[in-house]
CSV table of C-alpha atoms in Angstrom, one decimal:
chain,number,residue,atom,x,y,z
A,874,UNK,CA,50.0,-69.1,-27.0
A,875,UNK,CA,47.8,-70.7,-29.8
A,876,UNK,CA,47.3,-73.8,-30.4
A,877,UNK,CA,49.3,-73.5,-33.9
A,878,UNK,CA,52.3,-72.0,-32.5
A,879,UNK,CA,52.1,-74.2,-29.3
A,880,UNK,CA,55.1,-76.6,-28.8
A,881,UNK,CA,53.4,-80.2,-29.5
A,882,UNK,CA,52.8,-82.3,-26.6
A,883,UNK,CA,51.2,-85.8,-26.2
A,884,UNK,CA,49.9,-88.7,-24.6
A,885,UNK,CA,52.4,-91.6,-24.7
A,886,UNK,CA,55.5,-89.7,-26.2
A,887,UNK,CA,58.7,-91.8,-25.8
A,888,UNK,CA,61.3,-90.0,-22.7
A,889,UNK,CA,63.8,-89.1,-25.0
A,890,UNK,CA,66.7,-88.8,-22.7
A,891,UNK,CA,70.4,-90.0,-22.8
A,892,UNK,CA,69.9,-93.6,-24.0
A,893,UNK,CA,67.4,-91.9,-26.8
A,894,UNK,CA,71.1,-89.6,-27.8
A,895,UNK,CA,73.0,-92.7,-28.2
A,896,UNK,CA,70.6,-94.8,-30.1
A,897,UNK,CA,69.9,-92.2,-32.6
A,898,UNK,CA,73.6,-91.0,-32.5
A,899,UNK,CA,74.3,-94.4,-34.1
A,900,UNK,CA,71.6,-94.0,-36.5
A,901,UNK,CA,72.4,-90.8,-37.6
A,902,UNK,CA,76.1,-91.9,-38.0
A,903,UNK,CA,75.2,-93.6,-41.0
A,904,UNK,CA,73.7,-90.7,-42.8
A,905,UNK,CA,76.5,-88.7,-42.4
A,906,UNK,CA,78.4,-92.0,-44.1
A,907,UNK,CA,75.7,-92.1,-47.1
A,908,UNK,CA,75.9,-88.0,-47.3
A,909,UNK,CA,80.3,-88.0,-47.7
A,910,UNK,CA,79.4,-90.7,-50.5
A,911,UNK,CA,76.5,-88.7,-52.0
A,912,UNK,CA,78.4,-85.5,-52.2
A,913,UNK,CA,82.0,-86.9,-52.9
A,914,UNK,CA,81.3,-86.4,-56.9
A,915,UNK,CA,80.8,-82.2,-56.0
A,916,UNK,CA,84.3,-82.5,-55.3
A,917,UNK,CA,85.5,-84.8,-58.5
A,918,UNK,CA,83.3,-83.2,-60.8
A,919,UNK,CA,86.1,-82.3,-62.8
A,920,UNK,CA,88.2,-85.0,-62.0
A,921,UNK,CA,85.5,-87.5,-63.4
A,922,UNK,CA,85.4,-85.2,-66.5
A,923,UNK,CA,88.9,-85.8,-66.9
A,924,UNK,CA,89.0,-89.7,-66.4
A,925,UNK,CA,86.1,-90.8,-67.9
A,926,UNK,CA,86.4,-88.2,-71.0
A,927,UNK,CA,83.0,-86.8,-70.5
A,928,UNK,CA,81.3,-83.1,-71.3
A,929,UNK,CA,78.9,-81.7,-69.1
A,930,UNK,CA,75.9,-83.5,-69.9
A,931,UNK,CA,77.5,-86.8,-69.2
A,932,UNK,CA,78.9,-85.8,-66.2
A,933,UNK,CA,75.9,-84.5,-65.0
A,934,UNK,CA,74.5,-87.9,-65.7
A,935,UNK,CA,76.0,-89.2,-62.5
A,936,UNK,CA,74.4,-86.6,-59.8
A,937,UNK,CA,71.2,-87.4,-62.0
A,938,UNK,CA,71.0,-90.7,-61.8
A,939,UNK,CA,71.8,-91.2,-58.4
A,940,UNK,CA,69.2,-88.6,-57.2
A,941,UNK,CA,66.9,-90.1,-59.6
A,942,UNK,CA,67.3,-93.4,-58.1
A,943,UNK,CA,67.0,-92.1,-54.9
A,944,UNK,CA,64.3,-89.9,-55.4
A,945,UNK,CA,62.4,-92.6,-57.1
A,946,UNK,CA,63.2,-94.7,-54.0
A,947,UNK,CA,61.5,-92.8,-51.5
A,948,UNK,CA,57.9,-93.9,-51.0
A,949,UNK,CA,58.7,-97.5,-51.3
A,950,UNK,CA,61.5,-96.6,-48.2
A,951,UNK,CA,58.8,-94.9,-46.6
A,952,UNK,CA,56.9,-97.8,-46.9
A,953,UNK,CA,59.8,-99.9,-45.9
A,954,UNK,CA,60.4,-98.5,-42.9
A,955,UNK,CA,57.0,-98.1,-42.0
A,956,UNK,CA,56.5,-101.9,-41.9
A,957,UNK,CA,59.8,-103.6,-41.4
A,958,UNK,CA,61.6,-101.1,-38.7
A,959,UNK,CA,64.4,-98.6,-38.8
A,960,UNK,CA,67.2,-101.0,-38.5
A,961,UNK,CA,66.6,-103.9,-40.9
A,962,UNK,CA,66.0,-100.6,-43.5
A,963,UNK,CA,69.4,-99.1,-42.7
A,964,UNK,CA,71.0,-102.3,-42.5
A,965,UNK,CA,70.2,-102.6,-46.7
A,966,UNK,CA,70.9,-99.1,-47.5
A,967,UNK,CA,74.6,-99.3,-45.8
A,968,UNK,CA,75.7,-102.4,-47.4
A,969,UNK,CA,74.4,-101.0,-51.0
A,970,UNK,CA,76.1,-97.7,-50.4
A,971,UNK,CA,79.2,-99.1,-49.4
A,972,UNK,CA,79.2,-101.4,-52.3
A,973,UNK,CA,78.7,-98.3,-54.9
A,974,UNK,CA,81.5,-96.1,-53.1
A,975,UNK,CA,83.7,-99.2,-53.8
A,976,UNK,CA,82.6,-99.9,-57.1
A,977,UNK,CA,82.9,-96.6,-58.1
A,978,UNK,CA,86.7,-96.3,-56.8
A,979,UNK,CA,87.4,-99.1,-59.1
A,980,UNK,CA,85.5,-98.5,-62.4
A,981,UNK,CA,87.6,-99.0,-65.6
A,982,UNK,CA,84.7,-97.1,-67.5
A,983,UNK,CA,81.8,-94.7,-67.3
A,984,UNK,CA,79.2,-97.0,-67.6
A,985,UNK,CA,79.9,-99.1,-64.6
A,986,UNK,CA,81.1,-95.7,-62.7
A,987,UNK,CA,77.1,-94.7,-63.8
A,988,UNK,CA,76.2,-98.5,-62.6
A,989,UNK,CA,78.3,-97.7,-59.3
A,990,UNK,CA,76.8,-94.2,-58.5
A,991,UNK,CA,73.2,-96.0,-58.8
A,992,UNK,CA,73.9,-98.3,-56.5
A,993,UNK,CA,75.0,-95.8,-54.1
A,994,UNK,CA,71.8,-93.8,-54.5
A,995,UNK,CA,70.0,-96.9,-54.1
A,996,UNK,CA,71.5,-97.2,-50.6
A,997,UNK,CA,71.8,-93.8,-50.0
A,998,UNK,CA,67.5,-93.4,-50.4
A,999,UNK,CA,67.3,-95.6,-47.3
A,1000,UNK,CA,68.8,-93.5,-44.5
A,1001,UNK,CA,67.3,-90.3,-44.3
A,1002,UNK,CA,63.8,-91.8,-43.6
A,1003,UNK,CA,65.1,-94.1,-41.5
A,1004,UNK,CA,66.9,-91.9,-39.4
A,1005,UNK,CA,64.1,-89.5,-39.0
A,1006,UNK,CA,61.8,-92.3,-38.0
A,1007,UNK,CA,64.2,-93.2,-34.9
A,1008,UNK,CA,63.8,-89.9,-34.7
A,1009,UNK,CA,60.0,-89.9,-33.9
A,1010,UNK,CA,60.2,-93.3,-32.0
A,1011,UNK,CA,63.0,-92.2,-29.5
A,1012,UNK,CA,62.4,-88.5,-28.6
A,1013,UNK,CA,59.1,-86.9,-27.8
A,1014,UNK,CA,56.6,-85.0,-30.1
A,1015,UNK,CA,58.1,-81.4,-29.4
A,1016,UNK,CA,61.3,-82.1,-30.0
A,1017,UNK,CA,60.9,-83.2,-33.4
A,1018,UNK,CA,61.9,-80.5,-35.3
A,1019,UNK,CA,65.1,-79.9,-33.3
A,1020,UNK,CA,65.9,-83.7,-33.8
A,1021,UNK,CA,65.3,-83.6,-37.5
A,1022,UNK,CA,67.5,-80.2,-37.9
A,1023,UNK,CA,70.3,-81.7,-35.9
A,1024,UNK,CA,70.1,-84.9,-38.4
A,1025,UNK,CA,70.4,-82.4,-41.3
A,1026,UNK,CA,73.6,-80.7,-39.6
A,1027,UNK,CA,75.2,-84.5,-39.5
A,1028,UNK,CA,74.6,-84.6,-42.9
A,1029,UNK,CA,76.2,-81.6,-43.9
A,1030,UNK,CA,79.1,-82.5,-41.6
A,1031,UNK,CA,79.4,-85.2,-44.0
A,1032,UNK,CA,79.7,-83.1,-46.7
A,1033,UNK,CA,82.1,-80.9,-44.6
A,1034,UNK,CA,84.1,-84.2,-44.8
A,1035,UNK,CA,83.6,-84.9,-48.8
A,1036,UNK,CA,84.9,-81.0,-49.1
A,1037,UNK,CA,87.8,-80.9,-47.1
A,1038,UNK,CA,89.3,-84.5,-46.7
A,1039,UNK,CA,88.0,-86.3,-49.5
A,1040,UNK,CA,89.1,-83.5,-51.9
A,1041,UNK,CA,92.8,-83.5,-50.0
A,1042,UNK,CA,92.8,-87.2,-50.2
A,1043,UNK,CA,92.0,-87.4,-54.2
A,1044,UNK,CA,94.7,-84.8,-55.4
A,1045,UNK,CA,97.3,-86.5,-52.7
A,1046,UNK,CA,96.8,-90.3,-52.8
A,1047,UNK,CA,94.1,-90.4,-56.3
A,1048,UNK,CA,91.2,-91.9,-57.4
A,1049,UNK,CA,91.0,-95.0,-56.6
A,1050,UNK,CA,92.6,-94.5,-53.0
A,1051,UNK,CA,90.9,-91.6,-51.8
A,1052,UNK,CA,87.2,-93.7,-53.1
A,1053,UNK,CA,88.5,-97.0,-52.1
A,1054,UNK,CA,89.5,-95.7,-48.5
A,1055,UNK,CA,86.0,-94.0,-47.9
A,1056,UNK,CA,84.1,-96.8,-48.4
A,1057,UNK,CA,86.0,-98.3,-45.2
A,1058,UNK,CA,83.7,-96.0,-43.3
A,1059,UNK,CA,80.3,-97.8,-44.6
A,1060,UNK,CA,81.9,-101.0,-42.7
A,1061,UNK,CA,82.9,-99.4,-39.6
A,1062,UNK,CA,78.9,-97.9,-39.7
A,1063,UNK,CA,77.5,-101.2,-40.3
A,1064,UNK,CA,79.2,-102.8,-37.2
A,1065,UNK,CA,78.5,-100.4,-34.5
A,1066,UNK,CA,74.6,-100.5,-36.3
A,1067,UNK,CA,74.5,-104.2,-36.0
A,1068,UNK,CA,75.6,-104.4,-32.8
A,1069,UNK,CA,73.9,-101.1,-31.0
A,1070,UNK,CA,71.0,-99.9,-32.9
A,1071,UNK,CA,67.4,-100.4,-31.4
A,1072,UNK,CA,64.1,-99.3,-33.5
A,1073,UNK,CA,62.6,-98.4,-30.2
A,1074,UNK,CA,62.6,-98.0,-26.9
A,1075,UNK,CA,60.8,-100.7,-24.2
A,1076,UNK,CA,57.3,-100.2,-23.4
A,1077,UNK,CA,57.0,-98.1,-26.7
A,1078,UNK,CA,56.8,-100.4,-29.4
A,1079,UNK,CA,54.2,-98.7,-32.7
A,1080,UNK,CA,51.4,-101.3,-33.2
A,1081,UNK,CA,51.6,-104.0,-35.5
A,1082,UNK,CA,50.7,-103.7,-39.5
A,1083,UNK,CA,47.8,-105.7,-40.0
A,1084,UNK,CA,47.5,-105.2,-43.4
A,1085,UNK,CA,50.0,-106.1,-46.5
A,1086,UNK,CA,49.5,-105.9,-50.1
A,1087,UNK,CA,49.0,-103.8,-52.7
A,1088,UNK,CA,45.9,-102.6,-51.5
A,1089,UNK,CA,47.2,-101.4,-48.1
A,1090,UNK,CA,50.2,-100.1,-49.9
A,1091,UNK,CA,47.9,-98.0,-52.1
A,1092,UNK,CA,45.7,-96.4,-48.8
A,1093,UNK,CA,49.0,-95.5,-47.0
A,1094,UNK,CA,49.9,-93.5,-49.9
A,1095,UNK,CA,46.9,-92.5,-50.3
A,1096,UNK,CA,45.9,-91.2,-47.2
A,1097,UNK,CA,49.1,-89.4,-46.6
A,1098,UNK,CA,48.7,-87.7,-50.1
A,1099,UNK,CA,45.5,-86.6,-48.7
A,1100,UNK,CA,47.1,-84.6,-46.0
A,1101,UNK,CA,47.2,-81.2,-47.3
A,1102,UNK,CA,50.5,-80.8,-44.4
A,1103,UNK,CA,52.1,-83.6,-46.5
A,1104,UNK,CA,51.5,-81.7,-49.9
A,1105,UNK,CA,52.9,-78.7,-48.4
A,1106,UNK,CA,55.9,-80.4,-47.2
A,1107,UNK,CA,56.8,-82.2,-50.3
A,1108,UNK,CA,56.7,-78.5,-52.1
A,1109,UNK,CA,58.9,-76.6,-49.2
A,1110,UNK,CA,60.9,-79.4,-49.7
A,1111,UNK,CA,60.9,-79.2,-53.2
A,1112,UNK,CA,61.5,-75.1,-53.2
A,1113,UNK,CA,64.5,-74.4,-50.8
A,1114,UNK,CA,66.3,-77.6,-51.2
A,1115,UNK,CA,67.7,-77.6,-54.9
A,1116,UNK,CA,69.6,-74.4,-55.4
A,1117,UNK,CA,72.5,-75.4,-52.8
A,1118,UNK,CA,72.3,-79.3,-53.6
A,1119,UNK,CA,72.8,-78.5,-57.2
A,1120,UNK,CA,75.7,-76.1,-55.7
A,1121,UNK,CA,77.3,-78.6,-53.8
A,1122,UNK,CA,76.7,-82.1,-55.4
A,1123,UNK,CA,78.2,-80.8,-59.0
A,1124,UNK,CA,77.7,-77.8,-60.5
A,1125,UNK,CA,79.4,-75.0,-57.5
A,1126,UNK,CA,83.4,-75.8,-58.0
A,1127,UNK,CA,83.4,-75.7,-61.8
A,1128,UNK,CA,81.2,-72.2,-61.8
A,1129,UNK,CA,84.0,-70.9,-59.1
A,1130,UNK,CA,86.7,-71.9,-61.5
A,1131,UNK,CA,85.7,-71.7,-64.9
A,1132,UNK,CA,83.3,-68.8,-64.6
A,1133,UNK,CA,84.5,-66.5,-61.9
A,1134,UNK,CA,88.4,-67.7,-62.2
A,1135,UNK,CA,89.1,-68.8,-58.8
A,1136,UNK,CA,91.6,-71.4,-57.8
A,1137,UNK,CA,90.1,-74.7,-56.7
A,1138,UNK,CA,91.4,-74.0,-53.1
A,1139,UNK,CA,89.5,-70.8,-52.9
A,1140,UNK,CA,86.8,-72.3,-54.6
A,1141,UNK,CA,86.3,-75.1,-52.5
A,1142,UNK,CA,86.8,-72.7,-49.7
A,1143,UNK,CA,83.3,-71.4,-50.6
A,1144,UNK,CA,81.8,-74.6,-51.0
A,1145,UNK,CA,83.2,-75.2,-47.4
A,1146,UNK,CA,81.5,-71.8,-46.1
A,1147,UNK,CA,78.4,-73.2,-47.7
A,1148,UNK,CA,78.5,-76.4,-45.3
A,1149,UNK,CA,79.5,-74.3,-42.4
A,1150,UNK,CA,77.1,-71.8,-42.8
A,1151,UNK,CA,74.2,-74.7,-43.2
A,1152,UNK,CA,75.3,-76.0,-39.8
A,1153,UNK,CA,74.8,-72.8,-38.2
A,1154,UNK,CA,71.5,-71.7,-39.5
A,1155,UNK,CA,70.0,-75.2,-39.0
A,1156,UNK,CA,70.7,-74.6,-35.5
A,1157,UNK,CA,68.8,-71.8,-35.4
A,1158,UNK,CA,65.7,-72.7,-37.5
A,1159,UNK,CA,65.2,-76.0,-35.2
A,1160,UNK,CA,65.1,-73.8,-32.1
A,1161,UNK,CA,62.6,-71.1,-33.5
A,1162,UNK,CA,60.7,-73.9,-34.8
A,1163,UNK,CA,60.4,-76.1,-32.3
A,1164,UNK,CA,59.2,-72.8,-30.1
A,1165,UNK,CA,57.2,-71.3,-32.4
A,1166,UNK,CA,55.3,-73.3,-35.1
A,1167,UNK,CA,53.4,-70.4,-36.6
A,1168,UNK,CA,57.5,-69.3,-38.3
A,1169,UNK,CA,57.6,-72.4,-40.6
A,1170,UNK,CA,56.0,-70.5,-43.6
A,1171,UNK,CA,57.9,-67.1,-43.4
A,1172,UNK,CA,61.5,-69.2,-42.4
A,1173,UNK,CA,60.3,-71.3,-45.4
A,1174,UNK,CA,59.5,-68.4,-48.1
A,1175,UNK,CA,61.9,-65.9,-46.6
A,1176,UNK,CA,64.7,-68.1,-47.7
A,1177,UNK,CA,63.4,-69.0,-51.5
A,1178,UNK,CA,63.4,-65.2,-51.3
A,1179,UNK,CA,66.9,-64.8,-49.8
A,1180,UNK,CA,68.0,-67.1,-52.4
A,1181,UNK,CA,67.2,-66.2,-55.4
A,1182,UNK,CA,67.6,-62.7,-54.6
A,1183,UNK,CA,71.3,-63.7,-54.1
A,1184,UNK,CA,71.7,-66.2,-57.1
A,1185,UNK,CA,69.9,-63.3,-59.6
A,1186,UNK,CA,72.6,-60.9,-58.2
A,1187,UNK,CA,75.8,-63.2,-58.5
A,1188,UNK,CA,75.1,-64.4,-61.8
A,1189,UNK,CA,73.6,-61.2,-63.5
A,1190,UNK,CA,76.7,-59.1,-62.0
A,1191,UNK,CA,78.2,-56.7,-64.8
A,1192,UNK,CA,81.3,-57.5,-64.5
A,1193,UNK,CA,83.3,-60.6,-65.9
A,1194,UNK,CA,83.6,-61.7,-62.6
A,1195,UNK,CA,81.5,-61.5,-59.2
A,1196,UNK,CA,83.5,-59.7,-56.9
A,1197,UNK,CA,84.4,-62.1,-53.7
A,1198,UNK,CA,82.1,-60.4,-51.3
A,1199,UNK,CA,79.1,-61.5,-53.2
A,1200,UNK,CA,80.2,-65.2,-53.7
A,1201,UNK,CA,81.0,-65.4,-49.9
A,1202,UNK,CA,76.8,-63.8,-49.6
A,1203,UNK,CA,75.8,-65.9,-51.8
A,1204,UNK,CA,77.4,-68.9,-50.4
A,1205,UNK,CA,76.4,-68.0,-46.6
A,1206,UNK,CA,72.8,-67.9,-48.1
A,1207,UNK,CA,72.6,-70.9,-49.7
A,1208,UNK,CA,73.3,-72.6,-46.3
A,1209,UNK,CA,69.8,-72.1,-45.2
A,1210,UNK,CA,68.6,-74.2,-47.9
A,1211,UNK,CA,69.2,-77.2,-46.0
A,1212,UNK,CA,67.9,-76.2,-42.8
A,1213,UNK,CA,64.4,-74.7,-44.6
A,1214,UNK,CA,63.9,-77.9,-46.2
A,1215,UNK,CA,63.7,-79.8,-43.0
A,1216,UNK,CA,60.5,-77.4,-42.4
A,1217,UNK,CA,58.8,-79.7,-44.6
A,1218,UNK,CA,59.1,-82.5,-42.5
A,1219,UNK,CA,57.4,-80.4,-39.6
A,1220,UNK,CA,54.6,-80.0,-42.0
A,1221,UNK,CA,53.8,-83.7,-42.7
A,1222,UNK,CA,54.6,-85.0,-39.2
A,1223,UNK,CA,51.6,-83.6,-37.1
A,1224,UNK,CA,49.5,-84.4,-39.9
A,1225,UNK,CA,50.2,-87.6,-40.2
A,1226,UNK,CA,49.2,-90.8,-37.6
A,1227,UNK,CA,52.5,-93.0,-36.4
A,1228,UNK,CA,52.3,-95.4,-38.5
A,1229,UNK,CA,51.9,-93.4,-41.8
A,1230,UNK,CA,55.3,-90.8,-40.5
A,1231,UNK,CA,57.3,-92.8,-42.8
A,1232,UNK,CA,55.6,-92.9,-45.7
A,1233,UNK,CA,55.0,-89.3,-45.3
A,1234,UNK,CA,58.1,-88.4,-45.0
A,1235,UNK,CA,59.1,-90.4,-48.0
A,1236,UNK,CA,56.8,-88.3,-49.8
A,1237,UNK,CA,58.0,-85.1,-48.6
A,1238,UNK,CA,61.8,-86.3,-49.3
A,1239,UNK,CA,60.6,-86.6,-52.8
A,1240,UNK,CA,60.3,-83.0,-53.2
A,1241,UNK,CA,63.9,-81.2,-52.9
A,1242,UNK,CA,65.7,-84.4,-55.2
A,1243,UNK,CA,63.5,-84.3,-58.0
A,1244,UNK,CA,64.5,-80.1,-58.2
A,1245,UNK,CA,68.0,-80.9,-57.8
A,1246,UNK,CA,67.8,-84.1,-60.4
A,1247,UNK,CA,65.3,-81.7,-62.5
A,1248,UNK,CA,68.0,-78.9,-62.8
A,1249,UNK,CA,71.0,-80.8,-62.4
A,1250,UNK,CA,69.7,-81.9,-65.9
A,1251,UNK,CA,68.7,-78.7,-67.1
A,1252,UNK,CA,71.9,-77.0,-66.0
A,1253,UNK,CA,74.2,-79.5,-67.8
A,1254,UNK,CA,72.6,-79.5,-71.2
A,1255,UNK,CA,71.8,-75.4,-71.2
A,1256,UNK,CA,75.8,-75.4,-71.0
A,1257,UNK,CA,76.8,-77.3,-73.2
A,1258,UNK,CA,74.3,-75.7,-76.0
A,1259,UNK,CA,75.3,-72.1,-74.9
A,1260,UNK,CA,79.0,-73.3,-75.1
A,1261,UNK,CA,79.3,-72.9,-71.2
A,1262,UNK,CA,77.4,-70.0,-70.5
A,1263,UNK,CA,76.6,-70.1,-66.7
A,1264,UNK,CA,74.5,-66.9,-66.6
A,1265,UNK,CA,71.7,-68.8,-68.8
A,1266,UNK,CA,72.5,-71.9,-67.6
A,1267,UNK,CA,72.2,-71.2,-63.8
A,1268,UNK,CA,68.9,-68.9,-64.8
A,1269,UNK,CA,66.8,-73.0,-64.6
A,1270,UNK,CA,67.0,-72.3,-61.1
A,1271,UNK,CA,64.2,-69.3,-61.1
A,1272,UNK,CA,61.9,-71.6,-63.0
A,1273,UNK,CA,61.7,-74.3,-60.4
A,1274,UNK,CA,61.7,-71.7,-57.8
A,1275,UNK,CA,58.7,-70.0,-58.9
A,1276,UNK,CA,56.9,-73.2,-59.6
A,1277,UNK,CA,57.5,-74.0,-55.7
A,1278,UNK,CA,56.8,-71.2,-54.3
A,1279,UNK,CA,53.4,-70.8,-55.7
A,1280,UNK,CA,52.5,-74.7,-54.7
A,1281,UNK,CA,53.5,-73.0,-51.0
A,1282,UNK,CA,51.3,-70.1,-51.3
A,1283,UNK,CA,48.1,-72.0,-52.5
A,1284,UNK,CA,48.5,-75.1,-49.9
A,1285,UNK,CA,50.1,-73.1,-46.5
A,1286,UNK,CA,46.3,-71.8,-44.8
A,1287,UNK,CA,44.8,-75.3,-45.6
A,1288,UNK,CA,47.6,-77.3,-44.1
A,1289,UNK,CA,47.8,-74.8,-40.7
A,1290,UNK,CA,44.2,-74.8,-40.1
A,1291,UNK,CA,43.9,-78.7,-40.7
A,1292,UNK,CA,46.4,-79.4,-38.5
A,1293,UNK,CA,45.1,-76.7,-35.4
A,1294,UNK,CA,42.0,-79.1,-36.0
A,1295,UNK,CA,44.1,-82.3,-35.3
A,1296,UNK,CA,45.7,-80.9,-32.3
A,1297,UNK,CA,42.5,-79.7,-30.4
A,1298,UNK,CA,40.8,-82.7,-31.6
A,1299,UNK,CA,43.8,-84.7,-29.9
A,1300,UNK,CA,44.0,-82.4,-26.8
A,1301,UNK,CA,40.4,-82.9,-26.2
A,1302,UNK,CA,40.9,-86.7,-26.5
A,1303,UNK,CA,43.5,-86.7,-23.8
A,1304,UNK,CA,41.2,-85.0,-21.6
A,1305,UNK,CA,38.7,-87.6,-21.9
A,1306,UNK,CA,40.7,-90.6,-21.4
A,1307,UNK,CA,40.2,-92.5,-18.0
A,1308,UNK,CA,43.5,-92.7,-15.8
């Protein structure tokens, strides 16, 4: 086996084991919080429209902003987390995302339910780094990738939640209720947090930052930036992420109804498929990852393939409406845009040291948001100038796509052979070290 596709083994790795489970079971609880208030909007799009008397540039304001806050967020979490510890990071981001969930139930107006969503956003930027770095801190090298695709499939459990009990709950009990109610789950987060989570485990505490300011601030980004395995990661990131986030945090439900004609139950039926589908394939991609390192390019490009293959089909079909075969394709296919951005993390994380992972990973996280915020926008003012034309509208997807995919192409043989360099140069060093 070579020393590319080698799993990843070394010196002073923490043992991972069942207390590592429970510890990071706690901290991945809240993301799958933050990710049922992050995607509740895909399935009140059109209520929203409805109460706050908004088209569909206004109401794609709301995904915008929030992913604009949150991808803005990420370096400075990176950052964050990087010098003040996992839990004192997610401690923040669950009291701000409960506090926008809340707010949001009770806005009287769109303004403060746009206020509301950025303060959920705000929150919301702080787990996903943080959960990844207890991630890193708790379970050994080689199980990284596997760690950070099971994260991913607690997210989209979340969002399994958001589709079929937050929608149930909003057309049964309304609004402010079925909001109002969720946010009760950002408080039951914060206690078990508070009184069980642990950054790390004994005897494997990271060394302390010597260095604050802007200056030191400036070289972390800096030399992360550097890392051709972080550039690549931000742009895999950036390629397969978008297409089902923009599908699932707004714009999927009103192109079942309004443009193919389906009811909202079978339409959020598909929507479900998507999350199901995500949960499976993320399965698989952490297990042939985490065995075979060399499959992280073609898993990567083989789904911005799959997918816009699929989306070119479904929206270019003939007919007035896509027959349900190809939406139920096209919705298992966008499930493995989830797990192939993940990849991106297993870029930057062997080429980065410990104490740079989060800022890395900040960077990276950076990638897939701005798409979605990017043609969130794009999508939402194309309709409303074509008069709700979703075969032009949805066509912004194949831009960002191709922009992505050639950032992949030009960066992949750099990043492999730097970090083949890194991991003999490492190996070699553990050799060499006295016992």
């Amino acid at each position: 086996m070579s020393a590319a596709s080698a799993p990843v083994s070394l010196p002073g790795d923490p043992p991972g084991g069942k207390r590592a489970v429970l510890v990071w079971s706690i901290g991945v609880s809240v993301y799958f919080v933050a990710v049922i208030f992050r995607t509740s909007l895909g399935v009140a799009g059109l209520d929203a429209a409805d109460r706050f008397h908004v088209n569909a540039s206004a109401l794609s304001t709301f995904s915008i902003l929030q992913l604009l806050v949150y991808a803005g967020m990420q370096i400075p979490v990176g950052l964050m987390v990087d010098r003040l510890g996992t839990k004192k990071v997610l401690t923040i981001g669950v009291v701000l995302f409960t506090l926008g969930q809340l707010g949001f139930a009770l806005s009287p107006s769109y303004a403060m339910a746009l206020a509301s969503r950025a303060l959920l956003g705000c929150g919301d930027a702080l787990t996903f780094i943080s959960v990844l770095r207890l991630g890193t801190r708790w379970f050994p090298a080689r199980r990284g990738p596997l760690v950070a695709q099971l994260a991913g499939l607690v997210g989209m459990a979340g969002n399994l939640v958001s589709t079929l009990v937050l929608a149930r709950l909003l057309h049964s009990v309304g609004w402010t209720a079925a909001f109002a109610g969720s946010a009760l789950c950002g408080v039951v987060v914060l206690v078990l947090m508070t009184l069980f989570l642990k950054d790390h485990p004994e005897g494997h505490e990271p060394a302390p930052v010597r260095h604050t300011g802007g200056a030191f601030v400036r070289k972390q980004i800096a030399l992360s930036w550097r890392e051709p395995g972080t550039r690549l990661g931000l742009w895999v990131h950036f390629t397969t992420q978008f297409p089902a986030m923009v599908f699932l945090l707004l714009w999927g439900l009103p192109f079942l109804v309004e443009a193919q004609g389906l009811s909202r139950g079978s339409a959020g039926t598909l929507l479900t498929l998507v999350v199901l589908s995500n949960m499976v394939i993320g399965l698989v991609y952490g297990q042939i990852v985490a065995r075979h390192h060399a499959a992280r390019t073609p898993l990567a490009i083989g789904t911005v393939t799959a997918t816009a293959v699929m989306w070119a089909v479904t929206i270019h079909y003939p007919g007035d409406h896509a027959p349900m075969g190809l939406l139920v394709a096209l919705c298992t296919v966008l499930g493995a845009c989830g797990p192939a951005s993940m990849i991106g993390f297993d870029f930057a994380r062997p080429a980065n040291p410990p104490e740079r992972q989060g800022t890395a990973s900040g960077i990276v996280n950076m990638g897939g948001f701005v798409a979605s915020m990017t043609t969130l926008l794009a999508i939402g003012v194309l309709l409303d100038a074509t008069g709700d034309n979703y075969r032009i509208a949805f066509s912004a997807v194949f831009v960002l796509e191709a922009i992505g995919l050639s950032q992949i192409l030009r960066l992949r043989t750099r990043a492999v052979r730097r970090e083949r360099e890194r991991l003999v140069a490492s190996r070699v060093e553990a050799v060499h070290v006295p016992v």
